[in-house]
XYZ file of C-alpha atoms in Angstrom:
440
model
C 52.462 15.402 163.931
C 55.986 16.315 164.973
C 57.637 15.518 168.349
C 60.969 16.969 169.421
C 62.886 16.636 172.686
C 64.649 19.497 174.414
C 67.132 18.290 177.018
C 67.103 20.554 180.084
C 69.686 18.604 182.090
C 70.569 14.941 182.751
C 67.315 14.300 184.616
C 64.826 16.639 182.945
C 63.603 17.184 179.397
C 60.675 18.791 177.561
C 58.793 17.151 174.701
C 57.353 19.593 172.150
C 54.455 18.263 170.095
C 53.056 20.010 167.020
C 49.707 18.796 165.647
C 48.112 20.026 162.427
C 44.524 19.657 161.250
C 45.561 16.881 158.885
C 46.406 14.748 161.934
C 42.888 14.731 163.364
C 40.339 16.366 161.037
C 39.199 13.194 159.230
C 38.424 11.430 162.505
C 36.646 14.478 163.929
C 34.502 14.816 160.779
C 33.573 11.118 160.842
C 32.499 11.285 164.507
C 30.433 14.415 163.900
C 28.732 12.746 160.906
C 27.815 9.812 163.140
C 26.451 12.266 165.724
C 24.341 13.885 163.017
C 22.859 10.538 161.953
C 21.677 9.772 165.471
C 20.966 13.279 166.843
C 17.475 13.928 168.239
C 17.050 17.710 168.361
C 13.561 19.278 168.593
C 12.471 20.876 165.291
C 14.550 18.568 163.091
C 13.973 15.097 161.742
C 16.453 12.421 162.833
C 19.484 12.584 160.570
C 18.522 15.965 159.126
C 20.068 18.267 161.748
C 22.294 20.891 160.038
C 25.989 20.053 160.369
C 26.664 23.602 161.544
C 24.465 23.011 164.578
C 26.175 19.675 165.288
C 29.601 21.318 165.103
C 28.485 24.150 167.346
C 27.122 21.742 169.952
C 29.686 18.916 169.818
C 32.616 20.063 167.682
C 34.933 21.400 170.400
C 34.433 18.403 172.729
C 35.110 15.911 169.906
C 38.185 17.870 168.808
C 39.652 17.938 172.317
C 38.953 14.227 172.819
C 40.585 13.191 169.530
C 43.639 15.388 170.066
C 44.133 13.941 173.552
C 43.970 10.410 172.130
C 46.535 11.366 169.488
C 48.808 12.837 172.127
C 48.607 9.803 174.397
C 49.246 7.243 171.648
C 52.057 9.138 169.970
C 53.805 10.129 173.197
C 53.845 6.503 174.353
C 55.184 5.354 170.982
C 57.844 8.073 171.016
C 59.093 7.071 174.466
C 59.366 3.432 173.360
C 60.997 4.170 170.025
C 63.525 6.582 171.546
C 64.135 4.187 174.456
C 63.633 6.936 176.996
C 63.678 5.650 180.578
C 61.266 8.007 182.316
C 59.986 8.306 185.870
C 56.257 8.799 186.278
C 54.381 10.065 183.212
C 54.848 13.089 180.938
C 53.307 16.181 182.573
C 51.576 18.731 180.329
C 52.895 22.256 180.804
C 50.279 24.878 181.606
C 49.429 26.989 178.540
C 47.313 30.085 179.140
C 44.818 31.261 176.500
C 45.231 28.097 174.447
C 43.474 28.455 171.080
C 41.864 25.213 169.886
C 40.914 26.911 166.582
C 44.531 27.362 165.465
C 45.738 25.680 162.295
C 48.559 24.128 164.291
C 48.265 23.045 167.938
C 51.435 23.101 170.022
C 51.861 21.230 173.311
C 54.734 20.819 175.740
C 55.284 18.010 178.244
C 57.798 17.813 181.061
C 59.740 14.551 181.433
C 61.550 13.197 184.478
C 64.381 10.931 183.317
C 65.731 7.952 185.216
C 69.330 8.519 186.375
C 72.328 6.572 185.122
C 74.094 4.662 187.910
C 75.954 1.465 188.723
C 75.017 -1.110 191.371
C 77.708 -3.078 193.164
C 76.726 -6.017 195.361
C 80.241 -6.075 196.768
C 79.542 -3.384 199.345
C 82.430 -2.159 201.492
C 80.676 -3.233 204.657
C 80.030 -6.986 204.964
C 76.382 -7.807 205.641
C 75.673 -10.433 208.334
C 74.000 -13.576 207.046
C 72.537 -15.259 210.095
C 72.640 -19.016 210.403
C 70.209 -19.780 213.207
C 70.849 -23.103 214.929
C 68.574 -25.016 217.267
C 70.798 -25.536 220.307
C 70.444 -28.207 222.998
C 68.437 -25.960 225.337
C 65.902 -25.165 222.625
C 65.512 -28.823 221.696
C 65.174 -29.795 225.366
C 62.466 -27.141 225.829
C 60.659 -28.364 222.723
C 60.751 -31.979 223.947
C 59.379 -30.843 227.308
C 56.534 -28.929 225.602
C 55.680 -31.913 223.417
C 55.613 -34.314 226.345
C 53.407 -31.917 228.277
C 51.089 -31.292 225.316
C 50.556 -35.011 224.700
C 50.553 -35.975 228.353
C 47.476 -36.966 230.345
C 45.619 -34.965 232.971
C 45.282 -36.382 236.462
C 42.720 -34.773 238.776
C 43.970 -33.432 242.119
C 42.340 -32.186 245.295
C 44.857 -29.426 246.007
C 46.996 -27.021 243.938
C 50.761 -27.505 243.809
C 53.433 -25.997 241.570
C 53.035 -26.663 237.834
C 49.358 -27.651 237.961
C 46.647 -26.571 235.545
C 43.733 -24.902 237.319
C 40.328 -24.418 235.699
C 38.125 -21.683 237.119
C 36.318 -18.414 236.456
C 37.808 -14.924 236.756
C 35.307 -12.335 237.996
C 35.315 -8.551 238.462
C 31.867 -6.983 238.135
C 33.109 -3.384 237.882
C 35.360 -4.255 234.940
C 32.669 -6.532 233.460
C 34.940 -9.561 233.644
C 33.478 -13.058 233.942
C 35.548 -15.598 232.054
C 36.154 -19.306 232.513
C 39.645 -20.467 231.615
C 42.392 -22.927 232.463
C 45.358 -21.291 234.154
C 48.741 -22.947 233.720
C 50.696 -22.157 236.877
C 53.954 -22.257 234.901
C 52.703 -19.041 233.236
C 52.061 -17.247 236.564
C 54.813 -14.731 237.337
C 53.548 -13.065 240.534
C 54.974 -14.719 243.661
C 52.032 -13.443 245.714
C 49.589 -15.025 243.267
C 51.445 -18.347 243.329
C 51.493 -18.295 247.126
C 47.738 -17.601 247.230
C 46.958 -20.373 244.734
C 49.126 -23.131 246.213
C 47.179 -25.246 248.656
C 43.792 -24.020 247.382
C 41.139 -26.559 246.423
C 38.191 -26.817 244.042
C 35.405 -24.610 245.411
C 37.821 -22.040 246.869
C 37.982 -18.413 245.697
C 41.336 -16.631 245.477
C 41.826 -12.882 244.973
C 44.608 -12.024 242.500
C 46.087 -8.764 241.191
C 46.241 -8.435 237.411
C 49.406 -6.310 237.266
C 52.426 -8.561 236.766
C 50.264 -11.668 237.111
C 51.605 -13.606 234.129
C 55.026 -14.228 232.595
C 54.003 -12.465 229.359
C 51.760 -9.380 229.352
C 49.991 -10.410 226.141
C 48.566 -13.512 227.907
C 46.405 -11.408 230.244
C 43.774 -10.529 227.625
C 42.939 -14.134 226.713
C 43.159 -15.262 230.343
C 40.563 -12.690 231.466
C 38.497 -12.790 228.267
C 38.993 -9.097 227.441
C 40.486 -7.216 224.483
C 44.141 -6.212 224.369
C 43.465 -2.505 224.815
C 41.576 -3.150 228.064
C 44.268 -5.540 229.292
C 47.100 -3.066 228.666
C 48.376 -1.689 232.011
C 45.329 -3.190 233.782
C 45.839 -2.973 237.542
C 42.820 -4.347 239.407
C 41.913 -7.260 241.686
C 39.986 -10.208 240.263
C 38.410 -13.166 242.009
C 39.357 -16.608 240.718
C 36.697 -19.223 241.519
C 38.515 -22.585 241.376
C 36.596 -25.471 239.809
C 39.196 -28.099 238.833
C 42.826 -28.868 239.617
C 44.788 -31.142 237.284
C 48.366 -32.282 236.993
C 49.572 -32.921 233.479
C 51.781 -35.982 233.518
C 54.309 -35.884 230.626
C 53.875 -38.378 227.831
C 56.451 -41.139 227.558
C 58.960 -40.913 224.733
C 57.819 -44.097 223.021
C 56.827 -45.273 219.556
C 53.195 -44.289 220.085
C 54.216 -40.639 220.613
C 56.716 -40.704 217.727
C 54.012 -41.993 215.361
C 51.574 -39.271 216.469
C 54.137 -36.565 215.817
C 55.849 -37.741 212.637
C 53.692 -40.478 211.110
C 53.972 -44.253 211.535
C 57.539 -45.542 211.528
C 59.216 -42.285 210.412
C 60.951 -41.787 213.781
C 61.856 -44.711 216.021
C 63.949 -43.255 218.867
C 64.398 -40.199 221.059
C 67.657 -39.432 219.230
C 65.874 -39.412 215.869
C 63.105 -37.279 217.368
C 65.600 -34.677 218.548
C 67.320 -34.668 215.155
C 63.948 -34.148 213.463
C 63.042 -31.305 215.837
C 66.407 -29.666 215.117
C 65.945 -30.044 211.349
C 62.362 -28.719 211.348
C 63.192 -25.802 213.652
C 66.200 -24.712 211.613
C 64.095 -24.935 208.440
C 61.638 -22.471 209.970
C 64.473 -20.249 211.175
C 65.828 -20.143 207.621
C 62.785 -18.152 206.489
C 63.420 -15.515 209.175
C 67.121 -15.412 208.373
C 66.399 -14.993 204.647
C 63.932 -12.165 205.268
C 66.464 -10.425 207.487
C 69.103 -10.805 204.764
C 66.757 -9.329 202.126
C 66.010 -6.353 204.370
C 69.676 -5.761 205.217
C 70.903 -5.979 201.625
C 68.125 -3.626 200.541
C 69.136 -1.045 203.149
C 72.822 -1.385 202.297
C 72.202 -1.006 198.547
C 70.104 2.120 199.080
C 72.825 3.583 201.287
C 75.767 2.707 199.031
C 74.226 3.376 195.589
C 74.301 7.121 195.043
C 72.379 8.937 192.305
C 70.236 12.037 191.872
C 66.517 12.095 191.118
C 64.435 14.720 189.265
C 62.999 15.820 192.585
C 60.946 18.816 191.458
C 59.419 16.896 188.561
C 58.466 13.993 190.839
C 56.856 16.348 193.339
C 54.747 17.875 190.541
C 53.860 14.410 189.297
C 52.784 13.325 192.772
C 50.437 16.308 192.962
C 48.262 14.864 190.206
C 48.590 11.058 190.304
C 46.778 10.177 193.527
C 43.076 9.755 194.235
C 42.879 13.439 195.026
C 45.137 16.369 194.048
C 47.851 17.347 196.534
C 49.077 20.782 197.446
C 52.759 21.517 196.734
C 53.500 21.079 200.461
C 51.658 17.741 200.613
C 53.425 16.512 197.475
C 56.795 17.478 198.960
C 56.022 15.514 202.121
C 54.857 12.531 200.049
C 58.086 12.599 198.055
C 60.188 12.566 201.224
C 58.215 9.554 202.503
C 58.485 7.595 199.263
C 61.977 8.561 198.072
C 63.669 5.560 199.681
C 61.220 3.124 198.089
C 61.598 4.790 194.697
C 65.372 4.541 194.908
C 65.176 0.830 195.678
C 62.730 0.255 192.797
C 65.328 1.710 190.432
C 68.135 -0.323 192.004
C 66.078 -3.520 191.894
C 65.087 -2.876 188.284
C 68.729 -2.503 187.313
C 69.678 -5.729 189.126
C 66.851 -7.608 187.403
C 67.963 -6.355 183.992
C 71.702 -6.879 184.481
C 71.359 -10.392 185.942
C 68.501 -11.636 183.778
C 66.031 -12.139 186.614
C 62.889 -11.344 184.630
C 60.002 -13.694 185.410
C 58.602 -15.765 182.540
C 55.005 -17.019 182.428
C 55.890 -20.731 182.481
C 58.311 -20.144 185.333
C 55.641 -18.363 187.372
C 53.135 -21.125 186.647
C 55.556 -23.778 187.943
C 56.150 -21.668 191.030
C 52.378 -21.466 191.555
C 52.102 -25.260 191.217
C 54.790 -25.708 193.864
C 52.917 -23.376 196.189
C 49.662 -25.271 195.566
C 51.416 -28.611 196.138
C 52.720 -27.499 199.538
C 49.275 -26.242 200.565
C 47.649 -29.534 199.558
C 50.273 -31.443 201.560
C 49.171 -29.589 204.695
C 45.752 -31.195 204.251
C 47.115 -34.687 203.724
C 47.243 -34.661 199.896
C 50.913 -35.506 199.522
C 50.756 -36.836 195.953
C 48.332 -34.694 193.901
C 47.707 -35.472 190.234
C 49.473 -33.272 187.693
C 46.114 -32.624 186.012
C 44.680 -31.251 189.265
C 47.722 -29.026 189.767
C 47.409 -27.719 186.202
C 43.726 -26.888 186.652
C 44.213 -25.086 189.968
C 47.286 -23.233 188.693
C 45.306 -22.128 185.644
C 42.639 -20.573 187.849
C 45.282 -18.899 190.023
C 47.028 -17.446 186.976
C 43.727 -15.913 185.907
C 43.560 -13.857 189.098
C 45.511 -10.610 188.727
C 46.025 -10.123 192.464
C 47.296 -13.692 192.912
C 49.667 -13.303 189.970
C 51.039 -10.105 191.486
C 51.507 -11.728 194.895
C 53.209 -14.833 193.489
C 55.414 -12.705 191.195
C 56.630 -10.701 194.188
C 57.413 -13.893 196.106
C 59.267 -15.445 193.174
C 61.259 -12.262 192.563
C 62.209 -12.162 196.247
C 63.548 -15.711 195.889
C 65.535 -14.773 192.790
C 67.024 -11.701 194.455
C 67.817 -13.698 197.574
C 69.707 -16.291 195.516
C 71.585 -13.483 193.754
C 72.539 -11.851 197.062
C 73.730 -15.146 198.548
C 75.930 -15.728 195.493
C 77.227 -12.225 194.771
C 76.852 -9.942 197.812
C 79.508 -9.254 200.415
C 78.128 -11.462 203.200
C 79.554 -12.708 206.457
C 77.962 -15.840 207.940
C 77.131 -15.430 211.618
C 76.009 -18.499 213.554
C 73.621 -17.791 216.449
C 70.897 -19.531 218.404
C 67.364 -18.226 218.149
C 67.485 -16.153 221.354
C 70.670 -14.450 220.167
C 69.078 -13.770 216.769
C 66.005 -12.172 218.354
C 68.163 -10.062 220.660
C 70.398 -8.795 217.845
C 67.624 -8.177 215.336
C 64.774 -6.947 217.510
C 66.649 -5.718 220.555
């Protein structure tokens, strides 16, 4: 077998493969002999079928199969040995009137070559790195929510502002009949609040659904309907009042601190506020890091310029999916996936240049850390190393879990690289400002 490469341009090449009978004939003959030993053909004893008949019936199929195996193995070896960085897989060129009986078989394969390019993390435009702080207002609101959540309910005879009212919403035409507890602090409509205030258990109040609550998404759960039905719902519902309760805030004392943070871990309101600030900012860090990953990715794609073998990739996409695509469909698919493909190449180069490859032992330790944090959520704060090893071993035997954990670990490695090397500008904001800037 002989393989030669013809360079078309920087991004495209053709591999020419010449195969002679000596490359495959021995294997073909051996397979056909095995077929003959086991063939059951009427009129012949087992093992006595003429070889000519075996060749006529099976020869071409065996030949094609063996040649294809030869091609696949040798092409893969050639790409590795020649250190060719290809995109997709080699595509066989169409050959009309191909003669499988020739003494020498000639094949051609199109290659799409990965482009040469440089990646600079020092982009011209500085990328914002958000530091989200828990400000006084946020901490105050959190303390208020905690006190309310752990407070006690006191029954009342009449509704006033801020009460919690238990009752049943009813609208027969819309098939609504749902018992719920309505927190008046979540009621937005002034007309609804006016109608509710002063009402007593046993009364029925008619309310309009449109603009009833402070957040539209709350309407579905309040009425016991799905989100699609609740969207833009504008009807009247009857609210049959059954109970009225006032939630008296819990005192900021040691009993509450122990419930929230464990016995003796927090001993004052000041320490509680510090802990709330620390925990909140820890959660914000995850959102800030994800935003940074997304922004650096976008900036690298925009600032790292290189060409792709577009026509080759479109052809390749026609044949690699679950079903063949038309040229038009493949072109559309390429346009949709081009950005992702570009980032895969950029990421691959960063991983290679900065030595970010993931090793098995490293991934296993990462898995153990993940398992340890999950166990801590269920009260197992000091698991045995043997237990961690056993669970991690099972996780590492699951291909999907390994893929998921590898992606998470690589994201952490890239994030650390970006924080160290990229052109970042720290921007301190509170959470409301972050949401407004990022999500509009």
